[in-house]
Tab-separated table of C-alpha atoms in Angstrom:
chain	number	residue	atom	x	y	z
Q	1	MET	CA	72.810	-37.163	79.826
Q	2	PHE	CA	75.418	-39.679	81.056
Q	3	ASP	CA	76.755	-39.881	84.598
Q	4	THR	CA	80.060	-41.765	84.752
Q	5	ASP	CA	81.136	-40.485	88.185
Q	6	PHE	CA	79.382	-43.274	90.119
Q	7	ARG	CA	81.781	-44.966	92.530
Q	8	PRO	CA	79.991	-47.833	94.292
Q	9	GLU	CA	81.212	-49.343	97.496
Q	10	ILE	CA	81.622	-52.823	96.041
Q	11	GLY	CA	80.123	-55.460	98.288
Q	12	GLN	CA	78.557	-52.973	100.710
Q	13	ALA	CA	74.815	-52.822	101.395
Q	14	ILE	CA	73.726	-49.308	100.361
Q	15	PRO	CA	70.150	-48.152	101.125
Q	16	GLU	CA	68.509	-46.729	97.997
Q	17	ALA	CA	64.886	-46.339	99.170
Q	18	PRO	CA	62.746	-47.582	102.073
Q	19	GLY	CA	62.989	-51.365	101.896
Q	20	VAL	CA	65.533	-51.303	99.039
Q	21	VAL	CA	69.235	-52.063	99.447
Q	22	ARG	CA	71.836	-52.187	96.638
Q	23	ILE	CA	74.892	-54.452	96.626
Q	24	THR	CA	77.162	-53.967	93.597
Q	25	ALA	CA	79.021	-57.019	92.319
Q	26	PRO	CA	82.774	-56.937	91.549
Q	27	ASN	CA	82.294	-57.580	87.814
Q	28	GLY	CA	83.042	-54.156	86.362
Q	29	SER	CA	83.841	-54.087	82.626
Q	30	PRO	CA	83.221	-51.947	79.525
Q	31	TYR	CA	79.813	-53.663	79.294
Q	32	THR	CA	78.840	-53.638	82.990
Q	33	PHE	CA	80.361	-50.259	84.028
Q	34	THR	CA	81.165	-50.545	87.750
Q	35	GLY	CA	79.455	-53.932	88.100
Q	36	THR	CA	75.980	-55.435	88.316
Q	37	ASN	CA	73.696	-53.956	90.961
Q	38	SER	CA	71.861	-56.617	92.960
Q	39	PHE	CA	68.954	-55.374	95.066
Q	40	LEU	CA	67.325	-56.708	98.220
Q	41	LEU	CA	63.667	-55.721	98.530
Q	42	GLY	CA	61.726	-55.870	101.784
Q	43	HIS	CA	62.115	-55.552	105.516
Q	44	GLU	CA	61.610	-58.828	107.428
Q	45	LEU	CA	60.893	-60.893	104.315
Q	46	LEU	CA	63.164	-60.288	101.338
Q	47	ALA	CA	63.349	-60.700	97.582
Q	48	LEU	CA	66.655	-60.697	95.697
Q	49	VAL	CA	66.691	-58.937	92.323
Q	50	ASP	CA	69.449	-59.904	89.858
Q	51	PRO	CA	71.824	-62.014	91.998
Q	52	GLY	CA	74.501	-61.350	89.386
Q	53	PRO	CA	77.612	-63.364	88.567
Q	54	GLU	CA	78.814	-66.514	90.261
Q	55	ASP	CA	81.306	-64.849	92.554
Q	56	ALA	CA	82.166	-65.924	96.093
Q	57	ALA	CA	82.775	-62.401	97.373
Q	58	HIS	CA	79.456	-61.151	95.980
Q	59	GLU	CA	77.606	-64.130	97.439
Q	60	ALA	CA	79.165	-63.420	100.843
Q	61	ALA	CA	78.165	-59.749	100.603
Q	62	LEU	CA	74.567	-60.699	99.814
Q	63	ILE	CA	74.450	-63.188	102.683
Q	64	ALA	CA	75.742	-60.508	105.052
Q	65	ALA	CA	73.100	-58.034	103.839
Q	66	ILE	CA	70.308	-60.617	104.187
Q	67	ALA	CA	71.428	-61.034	107.802
Q	68	GLY	CA	69.441	-64.180	108.512
Q	69	ARG	CA	66.122	-62.895	107.190
Q	70	LYS	CA	63.956	-65.151	105.026
Q	71	LEU	CA	64.433	-64.886	101.257
Q	72	THR	CA	61.093	-65.603	99.582
Q	73	ALA	CA	61.800	-64.837	95.918
Q	74	ILE	CA	64.555	-64.311	93.362
Q	75	LEU	CA	63.571	-61.913	90.585
Q	76	LEU	CA	65.447	-61.322	87.339
Q	77	THR	CA	65.149	-58.265	85.146
Q	78	HIS	CA	66.419	-60.508	82.334
Q	79	THR	CA	68.619	-63.497	81.571
Q	80	HIS	CA	71.949	-62.068	80.505
Q	81	ARG	CA	74.481	-63.870	82.637
Q	82	ASP	CA	75.907	-60.812	84.387
Q	83	HIS	CA	72.465	-60.654	86.045
Q	84	SER	CA	71.365	-64.270	86.207
Q	85	ALA	CA	74.394	-66.577	86.457
Q	86	ALA	CA	74.054	-67.036	90.233
Q	87	ALA	CA	70.248	-67.394	90.195
Q	88	ALA	CA	70.149	-71.197	89.976
Q	89	SER	CA	72.578	-71.531	92.890
Q	90	TRP	CA	70.588	-69.124	95.076
Q	91	HIS	CA	67.361	-70.926	94.136
Q	92	LYS	CA	68.845	-74.292	95.100
Q	93	LYS	CA	70.430	-73.116	98.361
Q	94	THR	CA	67.502	-71.091	99.704
Q	95	GLY	CA	64.415	-72.624	98.125
Q	96	ALA	CA	63.253	-69.111	97.204
Q	97	ALA	CA	60.968	-69.015	94.165
Q	98	LEU	CA	62.623	-67.972	90.904
Q	99	TRP	CA	60.512	-65.517	88.909
Q	100	PHE	CA	61.234	-63.732	85.628
Q	101	GLY	CA	59.858	-63.084	82.167
Q	102	GLY	CA	60.241	-66.564	80.715
Q	103	ARG	CA	63.180	-68.461	79.262
Q	104	HIS	CA	65.736	-66.547	77.273
Q	105	ARG	CA	64.644	-66.166	73.663
Q	106	LEU	CA	65.567	-64.162	70.586
Q	107	SER	CA	63.562	-61.070	69.687
Q	108	ARG	CA	63.156	-62.500	66.180
Q	109	PRO	CA	64.370	-65.614	64.327
Q	110	LEU	CA	67.893	-65.725	62.944
Q	111	ARG	CA	68.120	-64.683	59.320
Q	112	PRO	CA	70.259	-66.434	56.692
Q	113	PHE	CA	74.002	-66.083	57.433
Q	114	GLU	CA	73.222	-64.397	60.791
Q	115	ILE	CA	74.516	-65.305	64.250
Q	116	ASN	CA	73.635	-63.999	67.682
Q	117	PRO	CA	76.862	-62.212	68.663
Q	118	ILE	CA	76.057	-62.355	72.397
Q	119	ARG	CA	74.789	-65.946	72.482
Q	120	ASN	CA	77.420	-66.965	75.044
Q	121	SER	CA	76.288	-64.193	77.397
Q	122	CYS	CA	72.720	-65.507	77.572
Q	123	ASP	CA	71.318	-67.918	80.173
Q	124	TRP	CA	69.480	-70.217	77.774
Q	125	GLY	CA	68.786	-73.063	80.207
Q	126	LEU	CA	67.344	-71.138	83.143
Q	127	VAL	CA	63.642	-71.875	83.732
Q	128	PRO	CA	61.414	-69.787	86.052
Q	129	ASP	CA	59.117	-71.240	88.678
Q	130	LYS	CA	56.654	-68.610	87.500
Q	131	ILE	CA	56.635	-66.401	84.412
Q	132	LEU	CA	55.938	-62.764	85.241
Q	133	HIS	CA	53.547	-60.911	82.927
Q	134	ASP	CA	52.909	-57.262	82.193
Q	135	GLY	CA	50.569	-55.717	84.743
Q	136	ASP	CA	51.075	-58.403	87.404
Q	137	ILE	CA	51.246	-57.235	91.010
Q	138	ILE	CA	53.319	-59.631	93.096
Q	139	GLN	CA	54.522	-59.722	96.667
Q	140	ALA	CA	58.319	-59.811	96.699
Q	141	GLY	CA	59.600	-60.173	100.213
Q	142	ASP	CA	57.065	-58.019	102.078
Q	143	LEU	CA	56.709	-55.371	99.334
Q	144	ASP	CA	54.184	-55.146	96.501
Q	145	ILE	CA	55.860	-54.993	93.092
Q	146	SER	CA	54.299	-54.121	89.740
Q	147	ILE	CA	55.615	-55.928	86.660
Q	148	HIS	CA	56.313	-54.064	83.416
Q	149	THR	CA	57.534	-55.871	80.313
Q	150	THR	CA	60.263	-53.807	78.651
Q	151	PRO	CA	61.679	-55.760	75.700
Q	152	GLY	CA	64.408	-54.177	73.603
Q	153	HIS	CA	67.707	-54.918	75.322
Q	154	CYS	CA	66.458	-58.499	75.144
Q	155	ALA	CA	63.080	-60.136	74.650
Q	156	ASN	CA	62.367	-61.125	78.271
Q	157	HIS	CA	63.432	-57.882	79.957
Q	158	LEU	CA	61.290	-56.610	82.843
Q	159	ALA	CA	61.166	-53.498	85.018
Q	160	PHE	CA	59.878	-53.657	88.599
Q	161	GLY	CA	57.868	-50.852	90.190
Q	162	LEU	CA	57.636	-50.467	93.966
Q	163	VAL	CA	53.898	-49.966	94.408
Q	164	GLY	CA	53.000	-46.784	96.267
Q	165	THR	CA	56.420	-45.176	95.699
Q	166	ASP	CA	58.199	-43.253	92.934
Q	167	THR	CA	60.817	-46.008	92.424
Q	168	LEU	CA	61.281	-48.278	89.394
Q	169	LEU	CA	64.001	-50.917	89.088
Q	170	SER	CA	64.828	-50.369	85.413
Q	171	GLY	CA	67.388	-53.131	84.828
Q	172	ASP	CA	69.428	-52.519	81.688
Q	173	HIS	CA	66.539	-50.761	79.931
Q	174	VAL	CA	67.263	-47.259	81.254
Q	175	MET	CA	70.671	-46.497	82.758
Q	176	GLY	CA	72.425	-43.276	83.574
Q	177	TRP	CA	76.017	-44.126	82.682
Q	178	SER	CA	75.492	-45.165	79.043
Q	179	SER	CA	72.984	-45.898	76.347
Q	180	THR	CA	71.691	-49.466	76.405
Q	181	LEU	CA	73.253	-52.136	74.218
Q	182	VAL	CA	70.734	-53.466	71.715
Q	183	SER	CA	72.202	-56.412	69.842
Q	184	VAL	CA	70.069	-58.103	67.178
Q	185	PRO	CA	68.585	-60.631	67.054
Q	186	ASP	CA	68.845	-61.003	70.844
Q	187	GLY	CA	67.358	-57.519	71.200
Q	188	SER	CA	65.220	-55.254	69.044
Q	189	MET	CA	65.508	-51.510	68.456
Q	190	ALA	CA	61.788	-51.220	67.617
Q	191	ASP	CA	60.915	-52.923	70.905
Q	192	TYR	CA	63.414	-50.710	72.717
Q	193	PHE	CA	61.775	-47.510	71.438
Q	194	ALA	CA	58.317	-48.777	72.414
Q	195	SER	CA	59.501	-49.759	75.885
Q	196	LEU	CA	61.095	-46.348	76.469
Q	197	ASP	CA	57.746	-44.719	75.711
Q	198	LYS	CA	56.070	-47.227	78.016
Q	199	VAL	CA	58.168	-46.575	81.120
Q	200	ALA	CA	58.098	-42.811	80.554
Q	201	ALA	CA	54.294	-42.967	80.747
Q	202	LEU	CA	54.319	-44.753	84.126
Q	203	SER	CA	53.984	-42.931	87.443
Q	204	TYR	CA	57.497	-43.884	88.568
Q	205	SER	CA	60.078	-41.114	88.364
Q	206	ARG	CA	63.173	-42.368	90.228
Q	207	TYR	CA	64.919	-45.245	88.498
Q	208	LEU	CA	67.346	-47.730	90.029
Q	209	PRO	CA	69.262	-49.288	87.111
Q	210	ALA	CA	71.184	-52.557	87.138
Q	211	HIS	CA	74.448	-50.727	86.420
Q	212	GLY	CA	75.430	-47.310	87.702
Q	213	ALA	CA	73.812	-44.764	89.965
Q	214	ALA	CA	70.171	-44.009	90.710
Q	215	ILE	CA	68.508	-41.706	88.175
Q	216	ALA	CA	66.573	-38.857	89.788
Q	217	ASP	CA	64.366	-38.191	86.724
Q	218	GLY	CA	64.100	-41.545	85.007
Q	219	ARG	CA	61.340	-40.507	82.633
Q	220	ALA	CA	63.454	-37.655	81.297
Q	221	GLN	CA	66.398	-40.038	80.915
Q	222	ALA	CA	64.213	-42.487	78.978
Q	223	MET	CA	63.209	-39.748	76.534
Q	224	ALA	CA	66.811	-38.523	76.253
Q	225	LEU	CA	67.915	-42.057	75.383
Q	226	LYS	CA	65.195	-42.270	72.734
Q	227	ALA	CA	66.304	-38.947	71.224
Q	228	HIS	CA	69.918	-40.183	71.260
Q	229	ARG	CA	68.916	-43.288	69.316
Q	230	GLN	CA	66.877	-41.243	66.832
Q	231	VAL	CA	69.960	-39.119	66.146
Q	232	ARG	CA	71.914	-42.333	65.560
Q	233	ASN	CA	69.246	-43.512	63.097
Q	234	GLN	CA	69.764	-40.344	61.074
Q	235	GLN	CA	73.548	-40.740	61.243
Q	236	VAL	CA	73.209	-44.229	59.778
Q	237	LEU	CA	71.016	-42.930	56.948
Q	238	ASP	CA	73.447	-40.087	56.277
Q	239	ALA	CA	76.412	-42.473	56.213
Q	240	VAL	CA	74.707	-44.797	53.734
Q	241	GLY	CA	73.619	-41.822	51.648
Q	242	ASN	CA	77.258	-40.731	51.518
Q	243	GLY	CA	78.421	-44.084	50.190
Q	244	ALA	CA	78.845	-46.384	53.212
Q	245	TYR	CA	77.666	-49.758	51.894
Q	246	SER	CA	78.617	-52.152	54.691
Q	247	LEU	CA	78.282	-52.334	58.447
Q	248	GLY	CA	81.992	-51.630	58.834
Q	249	LYS	CA	81.824	-48.574	56.571
Q	250	VAL	CA	78.830	-47.180	58.475
Q	251	LEU	CA	80.670	-47.785	61.743
Q	252	ASP	CA	83.769	-45.960	60.459
Q	253	ALA	CA	81.668	-43.010	59.298
Q	254	ILE	CA	79.917	-42.592	62.662
Q	255	TYR	CA	82.825	-43.553	64.927
Q	256	PRO	CA	86.022	-42.556	63.062
Q	257	ILE	CA	88.055	-42.799	66.265
Q	258	GLN	CA	87.031	-45.354	68.851
Q	259	PRO	CA	88.792	-47.528	71.444
Q	260	ALA	CA	88.967	-51.166	70.408
Q	261	ARG	CA	87.375	-52.246	73.699
Q	262	VAL	CA	84.065	-50.584	72.828
Q	263	ARG	CA	84.102	-51.063	69.048
Q	264	LEU	CA	82.348	-54.443	69.223
Q	265	ALA	CA	79.471	-52.979	71.254
Q	266	ALA	CA	79.190	-50.075	68.807
Q	267	ARG	CA	79.133	-52.490	65.876
Q	268	MET	CA	76.327	-54.511	67.484
Q	269	THR	CA	74.282	-51.385	68.172
Q	270	ILE	CA	74.771	-50.024	64.630
Q	271	ALA	CA	73.603	-53.410	63.322
Q	272	ALA	CA	70.442	-52.971	65.404
Q	273	HIS	CA	69.877	-49.505	63.902
Q	274	VAL	CA	70.339	-50.903	60.393
Q	275	ASP	CA	67.880	-53.684	61.204
Q	276	TYR	CA	65.352	-51.166	62.511
Q	277	LEU	CA	65.708	-48.845	59.526
Q	278	ALA	CA	65.288	-51.775	57.145
Q	279	GLU	CA	62.095	-52.791	58.991
Q	280	GLN	CA	60.877	-49.194	58.649
Q	281	GLY	CA	61.541	-49.278	54.909
Q	282	SER	CA	64.339	-46.679	54.950
Q	283	LEU	CA	67.169	-49.082	54.060
Q	284	ARG	CA	67.620	-52.131	51.855
Q	285	VAL	CA	69.855	-54.878	53.242
Q	286	ARG	CA	71.228	-57.873	51.344
Q	287	ARG	CA	72.941	-60.562	53.406
Q	288	SER	CA	75.551	-63.078	52.256
Q	289	PRO	CA	78.264	-65.227	53.856
Q	290	LEU	CA	80.596	-62.228	53.405
Q	291	GLY	CA	78.381	-59.831	55.346
Q	292	MET	CA	75.598	-57.373	54.576
Q	293	ARG	CA	75.270	-54.896	51.721
Q	294	ILE	CA	73.369	-51.766	52.722
Q	295	ALA	CA	71.670	-49.147	50.518
Q	296	LEU	CA	69.016	-46.478	50.861
Q	297	ALA	CA	65.551	-47.738	50.003
């Protein structure tokens, strides 16, 4: 299900489809894999999708790939800073319109004693020139793009379909190298499940994610990711049924051996599963300043 063999040519313009070029940023990490994929859409007129981090080398690579052509729009799949940090600068320098799914927002309000663990990774102040809505058809560069709201990873996440082709830019919603981080309350596991069903029902089959390689059968990958998360739901229920009463205990039961560098991401995702299962009525959760107490409903 996961392809971790992708080796991008960082900073190089790589054709991915007619009118679609990928330039991978040099911001690889345990959370971004080999780096954020920026995409240029169009032929003579261009749109830039996910300009990525504020990085001089990446900016230079994008300028080289644009090669003097007119940039008409900057599109964001969402407003996590590994995708959006450079957007304001590109908007200011080029005058290209900045379009995305609205200002960054939580998927639900904070609960008592709760914090957003990825709050510093979110671009709270970025404001679009136009909010993109589900079902919109826009012209980005000289291509027609269909807009699909795909909340889950975060509330304002979008996927972009290249009209008349089999290609969907899936952002962080469906990736081939890893399952998607869902961190509550920034994201929502219930929304994530619904959005997986949504993209799998679209006509697009080849997905270009924001991290990692192109996915030949994106719809199958979306369903595999959903099945993976459903297995994790059951593992959480089994762990609690066997006596795990806290988030840490559930984490230890499911991931008894895990590198420290990925433990925080696993903890955030398990918290999202607990949140989802509590919403579904399968778990009872009591929160306090010392953490959460979890039991079967």
